[in-house]
Coordinates of C-alpha atoms in Angstrom, one line a residue:
M96 CA -0.2 -5.0 16.0
Q97 CA -0.5 -2.7 18.8
F98 CA 0.3 0.9 18.0
V99 CA 0.5 4.1 19.9
P100 CA -0.6 7.3 18.2
F101 CA 0.8 10.7 18.9
T102 CA -1.8 12.7 20.7
P103 CA -1.7 16.7 20.4
R104 CA -1.2 18.6 23.4
S105 CA -4.1 20.7 24.9
G106 CA -5.0 23.3 22.6
Q107 CA -2.6 22.3 19.5
H108 CA -6.0 20.7 17.9
G109 CA -7.6 23.2 15.4
P110 CA -7.4 24.5 12.1
A111 CA -4.3 25.9 12.4
A112 CA -2.4 23.2 14.5
P113 CA 0.7 21.9 13.2
R114 CA 0.1 18.1 11.9
R115 CA 2.8 15.2 12.1
V116 CA 2.5 13.9 8.5
L117 CA 4.5 10.5 7.7
Q118 CA 4.3 10.2 3.9
V119 CA 4.7 7.0 1.9
I120 CA 5.5 6.8 -1.9
T121 CA 6.4 3.6 -3.8
P122 CA 7.6 4.9 -7.1
S123 CA 9.2 3.3 -10.1
H124 CA 10.4 6.7 -11.8
M125 CA 10.2 10.1 -11.3
S126 CA 6.9 11.8 -12.9
G127 CA 4.2 14.0 -12.2
A128 CA 2.9 12.4 -8.9
E129 CA 6.7 12.4 -7.3
M130 CA 6.9 16.0 -8.1
Q131 CA 3.7 16.9 -6.8
L132 CA 4.6 15.3 -3.6
V133 CA 7.9 17.2 -3.3
R134 CA 6.2 20.4 -4.1
L135 CA 3.3 19.3 -1.4
T136 CA 6.0 18.8 1.2
H137 CA 7.9 22.1 0.8
R138 CA 4.8 24.2 1.0
M139 CA 2.9 22.6 3.8
Q140 CA 6.3 22.3 5.8
A141 CA 6.6 26.3 5.3
R142 CA 3.1 26.3 7.0
G143 CA 4.4 24.6 10.0
H144 CA 3.6 21.0 9.5
L145 CA 5.7 18.3 10.3
Y146 CA 6.4 15.6 7.3
S147 CA 8.6 12.6 7.1
T148 CA 8.7 11.0 4.0
V149 CA 9.9 7.1 3.2
L150 CA 9.9 5.6 -0.1
K151 CA 10.7 2.1 -1.5
R152 CA 14.6 1.2 -1.8
K153 CA 16.4 1.5 -5.0
S154 CA 13.6 3.7 -6.3
P155 CA 15.2 5.9 -9.3
A156 CA 13.1 9.0 -7.7
A157 CA 15.1 8.9 -4.7
E158 CA 18.1 11.0 -5.9
E159 CA 15.9 13.2 -7.9
M160 CA 13.9 13.8 -4.7
R161 CA 16.8 14.6 -2.6
R162 CA 18.2 17.0 -5.3
L163 CA 14.8 19.1 -5.2
G164 CA 15.7 19.3 -1.8
L165 CA 13.3 16.7 -0.1
D166 CA 14.5 14.6 3.0
V167 CA 13.7 11.1 2.0
D168 CA 14.3 7.6 3.8
E169 CA 14.6 4.5 1.7
L170 CA 13.0 1.4 3.3
P171 CA 12.2 -2.1 2.0
I172 CA 8.6 -1.3 1.7
G173 CA 7.9 -2.2 -2.2
G174 CA 5.6 -5.0 -3.4
K175 CA 2.3 -5.7 -2.4
L176 CA 3.2 -9.1 -1.3
N177 CA 5.7 -7.9 1.0
V178 CA 4.1 -8.2 4.4
A179 CA 7.0 -6.9 6.1
A180 CA 6.3 -3.5 4.9
L181 CA 3.4 -3.4 7.3
A182 CA 5.8 -3.8 10.4
I183 CA 8.5 -1.4 8.8
L184 CA 5.6 1.5 8.4
A185 CA 4.3 1.1 11.9
H186 CA 7.9 1.5 13.3
R187 CA 8.4 4.4 11.3
A188 CA 5.0 6.1 12.3
R189 CA 5.8 5.5 15.9
Q190 CA 9.5 7.0 15.5
V191 CA 8.1 10.2 14.0
R192 CA 4.7 10.3 16.2
A193 CA 2.7 10.5 13.1
Q194 CA -0.8 11.8 13.5
V195 CA -1.7 11.0 9.8
V196 CA -0.1 8.7 7.3
Q197 CA -0.4 10.0 3.8
S198 CA 0.4 7.5 0.9
T199 CA 0.9 8.1 -3.1
L200 CA 0.8 5.1 -5.3
S201 CA -1.1 2.2 -5.1
T202 CA 1.4 -0.1 -3.1
A203 CA 2.0 2.5 -0.5
S204 CA -1.5 3.1 -0.2
W205 CA -2.5 -0.6 0.4
W206 CA 0.3 -0.9 3.3
C207 CA -0.9 2.2 4.8
G208 CA -4.5 0.9 4.6
W209 CA -3.3 -2.1 6.7
L210 CA -1.8 0.1 9.4
D211 CA -4.7 2.1 9.5
R212 CA -7.2 -0.9 10.0
L213 CA -4.8 -2.4 12.5
G214 CA -4.9 0.3 14.7
G215 CA -2.3 2.7 13.2
P216 CA -2.7 6.2 12.3
P217 CA -5.6 7.3 10.0
S218 CA -4.3 7.0 6.5
I219 CA -5.1 9.4 3.5
G220 CA -4.6 8.1 0.1
H221 CA -3.5 10.5 -2.7
V222 CA -4.9 9.0 -5.7
Q223 CA -3.0 10.2 -8.5
G224 CA -4.7 8.1 -11.6
F225 CA -7.3 5.6 -12.3
T226 CA -6.6 2.6 -10.3
S227 CA -8.3 -0.3 -8.4
A228 CA -10.2 0.8 -5.4
R229 CA -9.0 -2.3 -3.6
W230 CA -5.8 -0.5 -2.9
H231 CA -7.5 2.1 -0.9
R232 CA -10.7 0.3 0.7
H233 CA -8.7 0.2 4.4
Q234 CA -8.0 3.9 4.2
T235 CA -9.8 6.6 6.3
H236 CA -10.1 9.1 3.5
L237 CA -8.9 9.6 -0.1
L238 CA -7.8 12.6 -2.2
A239 CA -8.4 12.4 -5.9
V240 CA -7.0 14.7 -8.3
S241 CA -9.8 15.3 -10.3
Q242 CA -13.7 14.6 -10.2
A243 CA -13.3 11.9 -12.7
V244 CA -10.9 10.1 -10.5
K245 CA -13.7 10.4 -7.7
D246 CA -16.3 9.0 -10.0
D247 CA -14.3 6.3 -10.9
L248 CA -13.6 5.3 -7.1
V249 CA -17.2 5.6 -6.5
A250 CA -18.0 3.3 -9.2
Q251 CA -16.0 1.0 -7.5
G252 CA -17.7 0.8 -4.5
I253 CA -15.9 3.7 -2.2
H254 CA -18.7 5.8 -0.6
A255 CA -18.4 9.6 -2.1
E256 CA -18.2 11.2 1.6
R257 CA -14.9 9.3 2.0
I258 CA -13.2 11.1 -1.1
T259 CA -12.3 14.7 -1.3
V260 CA -11.5 16.3 -5.0
M261 CA -8.1 18.1 -4.9
H262 CA -6.6 19.2 -7.8
N263 CA -2.7 19.2 -8.4
A264 CA -1.3 22.7 -7.7
L265 CA 1.4 24.7 -9.3
A266 CA 2.6 28.1 -9.0
P267 CA 4.3 30.3 -11.7
E268 CA 7.0 30.9 -9.8
E269 CA 7.7 26.8 -9.4
F270 CA 8.0 26.6 -13.3
V271 CA 9.9 29.4 -14.6
P272 CA 12.4 28.8 -17.7
S273 CA 16.0 29.9 -17.4
R274 CA 16.5 29.9 -20.8
D275 CA 15.4 32.2 -23.8
A276 CA 13.0 30.3 -25.9
A277 CA 14.8 31.2 -29.2
A278 CA 18.1 29.8 -28.0
V279 CA 16.5 26.5 -26.7
R280 CA 14.6 26.4 -30.2
L281 CA 18.0 27.2 -31.9
D282 CA 19.8 24.3 -29.8
M283 CA 16.8 21.9 -31.2
G284 CA 17.3 23.2 -34.8
A285 CA 14.2 25.1 -35.0
A286 CA 14.8 28.1 -37.0
D287 CA 12.7 31.3 -36.3
G288 CA 9.1 30.7 -37.6
T289 CA 9.2 26.7 -37.3
P290 CA 6.3 25.3 -35.8
V291 CA 7.1 23.2 -32.6
V292 CA 4.7 20.9 -30.9
G293 CA 5.9 19.4 -27.7
T294 CA 4.5 16.4 -25.8
F295 CA 5.7 15.8 -22.4
A296 CA 4.9 12.3 -20.9
H297 CA 6.0 9.0 -20.4
L298 CA 6.3 7.0 -23.4
S299 CA 3.3 4.6 -23.0
E300 CA 0.3 3.6 -25.1
K301 CA -2.2 5.2 -22.8
K302 CA -0.6 8.7 -23.4
G303 CA -1.7 8.7 -27.0
Y304 CA 1.4 8.5 -28.6
W305 CA 0.2 6.1 -31.4
E306 CA -2.6 8.5 -32.3
L307 CA 0.1 11.4 -32.2
F308 CA 2.5 9.6 -34.6
Q309 CA -0.3 8.7 -36.8
A310 CA -1.3 12.3 -36.7
I311 CA 2.1 13.8 -37.4
P312 CA 2.1 12.9 -41.5
Q313 CA -1.2 15.1 -41.7
V314 CA 0.3 17.8 -39.7
L315 CA 3.5 18.1 -41.9
R316 CA 1.5 18.2 -45.0
E317 CA -0.3 21.4 -43.7
C318 CA 2.9 22.5 -41.9
P319 CA 6.0 21.1 -43.5
R320 CA 8.5 22.6 -41.4
A321 CA 7.0 21.5 -38.0
Q322 CA 8.9 19.8 -35.3
F323 CA 7.6 17.3 -32.7
W324 CA 9.8 17.3 -29.5
I325 CA 9.0 14.3 -27.3
V326 CA 10.0 14.6 -23.9
G327 CA 10.0 11.5 -21.6
Q328 CA 11.2 8.0 -21.7
G329 CA 9.6 4.9 -21.7
T330 CA 8.9 1.3 -23.4
L331 CA 7.4 2.5 -26.6
R332 CA 10.7 4.7 -27.7
D333 CA 12.3 2.2 -30.1
D334 CA 8.8 1.5 -31.5
L335 CA 7.8 5.1 -32.1
E336 CA 11.4 5.8 -33.5
T337 CA 11.2 2.8 -35.9
T338 CA 7.7 4.2 -37.0
A339 CA 8.8 7.6 -37.9
R340 CA 11.7 6.3 -39.8
R341 CA 9.6 3.9 -42.0
H342 CA 7.3 6.6 -42.6
G343 CA 10.0 9.2 -43.7
Y344 CA 9.3 11.9 -40.9
L345 CA 12.0 11.1 -38.5
S346 CA 13.5 14.3 -39.0
S347 CA 10.7 16.2 -37.9
V348 CA 10.7 14.4 -34.5
R349 CA 13.3 15.1 -31.6
F350 CA 13.4 12.2 -28.9
L351 CA 14.5 14.1 -25.8
G352 CA 14.1 11.6 -23.2
Y353 CA 14.0 12.6 -19.3
R354 CA 14.6 16.2 -18.9
R355 CA 15.1 18.5 -15.9
D356 CA 14.8 21.7 -18.1
V357 CA 10.9 21.1 -18.8
A358 CA 10.1 24.7 -18.1
D359 CA 12.8 25.7 -21.0
L360 CA 11.4 23.4 -23.4
M361 CA 7.5 24.2 -22.8
N362 CA 8.4 27.8 -22.8
A363 CA 9.8 27.3 -26.6
V364 CA 6.9 25.2 -28.0
D365 CA 4.0 26.7 -29.8
V366 CA 1.5 23.9 -28.9
M367 CA 1.4 21.3 -25.9
A368 CA -0.2 18.0 -27.4
L369 CA -1.0 15.0 -25.1
P370 CA -3.9 13.2 -26.6
S371 CA -3.7 10.7 -23.2
H372 CA -6.7 8.3 -23.7
R373 CA -7.8 8.7 -20.0
E374 CA -5.6 11.1 -18.2
P375 CA -6.5 11.5 -14.5
C376 CA -5.3 15.1 -14.0
A377 CA -2.0 15.5 -15.8
L378 CA 0.3 18.2 -14.2
V379 CA 1.8 18.8 -17.5
Y380 CA -1.6 20.4 -18.4
V381 CA -1.0 22.9 -15.5
E382 CA 2.7 23.5 -16.6
A383 CA 1.6 24.3 -20.1
A384 CA -1.2 26.6 -19.2
L385 CA 1.4 28.6 -16.9
S386 CA 3.5 29.0 -19.6
G387 CA 0.8 30.6 -21.9
K388 CA 0.7 27.5 -24.3
P389 CA -2.7 26.0 -25.9
I390 CA -3.4 22.4 -25.3
V391 CA -4.5 19.3 -27.3
A392 CA -5.7 16.8 -25.3
C393 CA -8.8 14.3 -25.3
R394 CA -12.1 14.5 -24.3
A395 CA -11.8 11.9 -21.4
G396 CA -10.6 11.5 -17.7
G397 CA -9.8 14.5 -16.1
A398 CA -8.8 16.2 -18.9
P399 CA -11.9 18.4 -19.5
E400 CA -11.1 19.6 -15.8
S401 CA -8.0 21.0 -16.8
V402 CA -8.8 22.2 -20.6
A403 CA -11.5 24.2 -21.2
D404 CA -12.5 23.3 -24.9
G405 CA -12.3 26.0 -27.3
E406 CA -11.0 28.4 -24.4
T407 CA -7.6 27.2 -23.3
G408 CA -7.1 24.5 -25.8
L409 CA -9.1 21.9 -27.8
L410 CA -10.3 18.8 -26.8
V411 CA -10.5 15.9 -29.4
P412 CA -12.1 12.0 -29.3
V413 CA -10.2 9.2 -28.0
R414 CA -8.0 7.2 -30.2
N415 CA -8.8 9.5 -32.8
S416 CA -5.5 10.5 -34.9
R417 CA -7.3 12.6 -37.6
A418 CA -8.9 14.7 -34.8
V419 CA -5.5 15.2 -33.1
A420 CA -3.9 16.2 -36.5
E421 CA -6.9 18.7 -37.3
A422 CA -6.3 20.3 -33.9
I423 CA -2.7 20.7 -33.9
V424 CA -3.1 22.1 -37.5
T425 CA -5.7 24.5 -36.2
L426 CA -3.5 26.1 -33.4
L427 CA -0.3 26.1 -35.6
T428 CA -2.0 27.9 -38.3
N429 CA -4.2 30.6 -36.1
R430 CA -1.3 32.0 -34.1
D431 CA -3.6 34.8 -32.7
R432 CA -6.3 32.1 -31.6
A433 CA -3.3 29.7 -30.1
Q434 CA -2.1 33.0 -28.0
Q435 CA -5.3 33.9 -26.8
M436 CA -6.0 30.6 -25.6
G437 CA -2.6 30.4 -23.9
R438 CA -3.6 33.8 -22.0
A439 CA -6.7 32.3 -20.9
G440 CA -5.1 29.2 -19.8
Y441 CA -2.7 31.1 -17.8
E442 CA -5.6 32.9 -15.7
R443 CA -7.7 29.8 -15.2
A444 CA -4.7 28.0 -13.9
L445 CA -4.0 30.7 -11.3
D446 CA -7.6 30.2 -10.1
L447 CA -8.3 26.7 -10.2
F448 CA -4.6 25.2 -9.5
G449 CA -3.5 27.5 -7.2
W450 CA -1.8 26.5 -4.0
D451 CA -4.1 28.6 -1.6
R452 CA -7.0 26.3 -2.6
F453 CA -4.9 23.3 -2.3
T454 CA -3.3 23.8 1.0
R455 CA -6.9 24.9 2.2
T456 CA -8.5 21.7 1.2
L457 CA -5.7 19.2 2.5
E458 CA -5.6 21.2 5.9
G459 CA -9.4 20.6 5.9
V460 CA -9.0 16.9 5.3
Y461 CA -6.4 16.8 8.1
D462 CA -8.8 18.2 10.4
R463 CA -11.7 16.3 9.3
V464 CA -9.8 12.9 9.8
L465 CA -8.2 13.6 12.8
D466 CA -11.5 14.8 14.7
E467 CA -13.2 11.5 13.3
H468 CA -10.3 9.6 14.6
I469 CA -10.2 11.2 18.2
G470 CA -13.9 10.8 18.3
T471 CA -14.0 7.0 17.5
S472 CA -11.1 6.5 20.0
R473 CA -12.9 8.0 22.7
R474 CA -16.1 6.1 22.1
R475 CA -13.9 2.9 22.1
A476 CA -12.4 4.1 25.4
A477 CA -15.9 4.8 26.9

């Protein structure tokens, strides 16, 4: 496969030069990785970079991305056995004169890596979770959303110098509630003084939902009026509802499904609990911090990078429902401490998860990758 990359004009190459980037994503639903891509694109375009975005056809995320102002094209690039995806992406990269191809999610990274290896633009894989390194082996560089994700990739054989840690970013103005917290709570049947615990994640076992639901009866013994708002959709929905009904606490649980008003709901809870077994770097932890909410998470994966134990929330052992319950009760019954943690989390999020740090890191990676690519091309030509 022959590919003619876009070459910068003389004087364009440098730290402030605009880059032509083809973004490729293959989402099965709209979640944190997809939201981060939308925000990333808006931020980088505002800095003068030129982005074109493609995603697989019939993705449920397409409509939501367009609603959020992202111009996306749907192409038949889904599936790791879909060899036609390679030619399709090569054609699109030529059309937009891409200097760099940036992928999100494993299938996109698999085909972008092959495009890279076969003479296309250098590809950068944005690794949002713990995944097999095989999907990224042919990519020039990787962006890991946490040190934990980088360490996992290195353990699988990817050289450390090929990986840059770049935590997800979010600004306070990007996560602003539009409704008063009291009004939201009233809609949910939570009267004044009702303790509310919110969990915002896809309903799957790895997110720690079984431990959370096993913890609910213990929490209710200490805080009988507590409510649990479950924001998300997924395969566990029916089983979780059956469990809550069987054990007599369904009236304390609100299954809210996929919601666009997450900022309103987050602003109205008292504690955000996500005891995920191995969270890479959940954007919801940042959303909770910017909402001034204390967090309950597990001491695993990238959660310790997002939540400062004892300062911005409480970290508990993985798969330990008793510890989850005790942490939630601690925060619900000690409001002063919970509010102090919320304030500390807000300040920490401004620094660690700010866009200035993010954009500088990403532009630095672009420069490094393009410098190496141009150097390699010149050596081959010589």
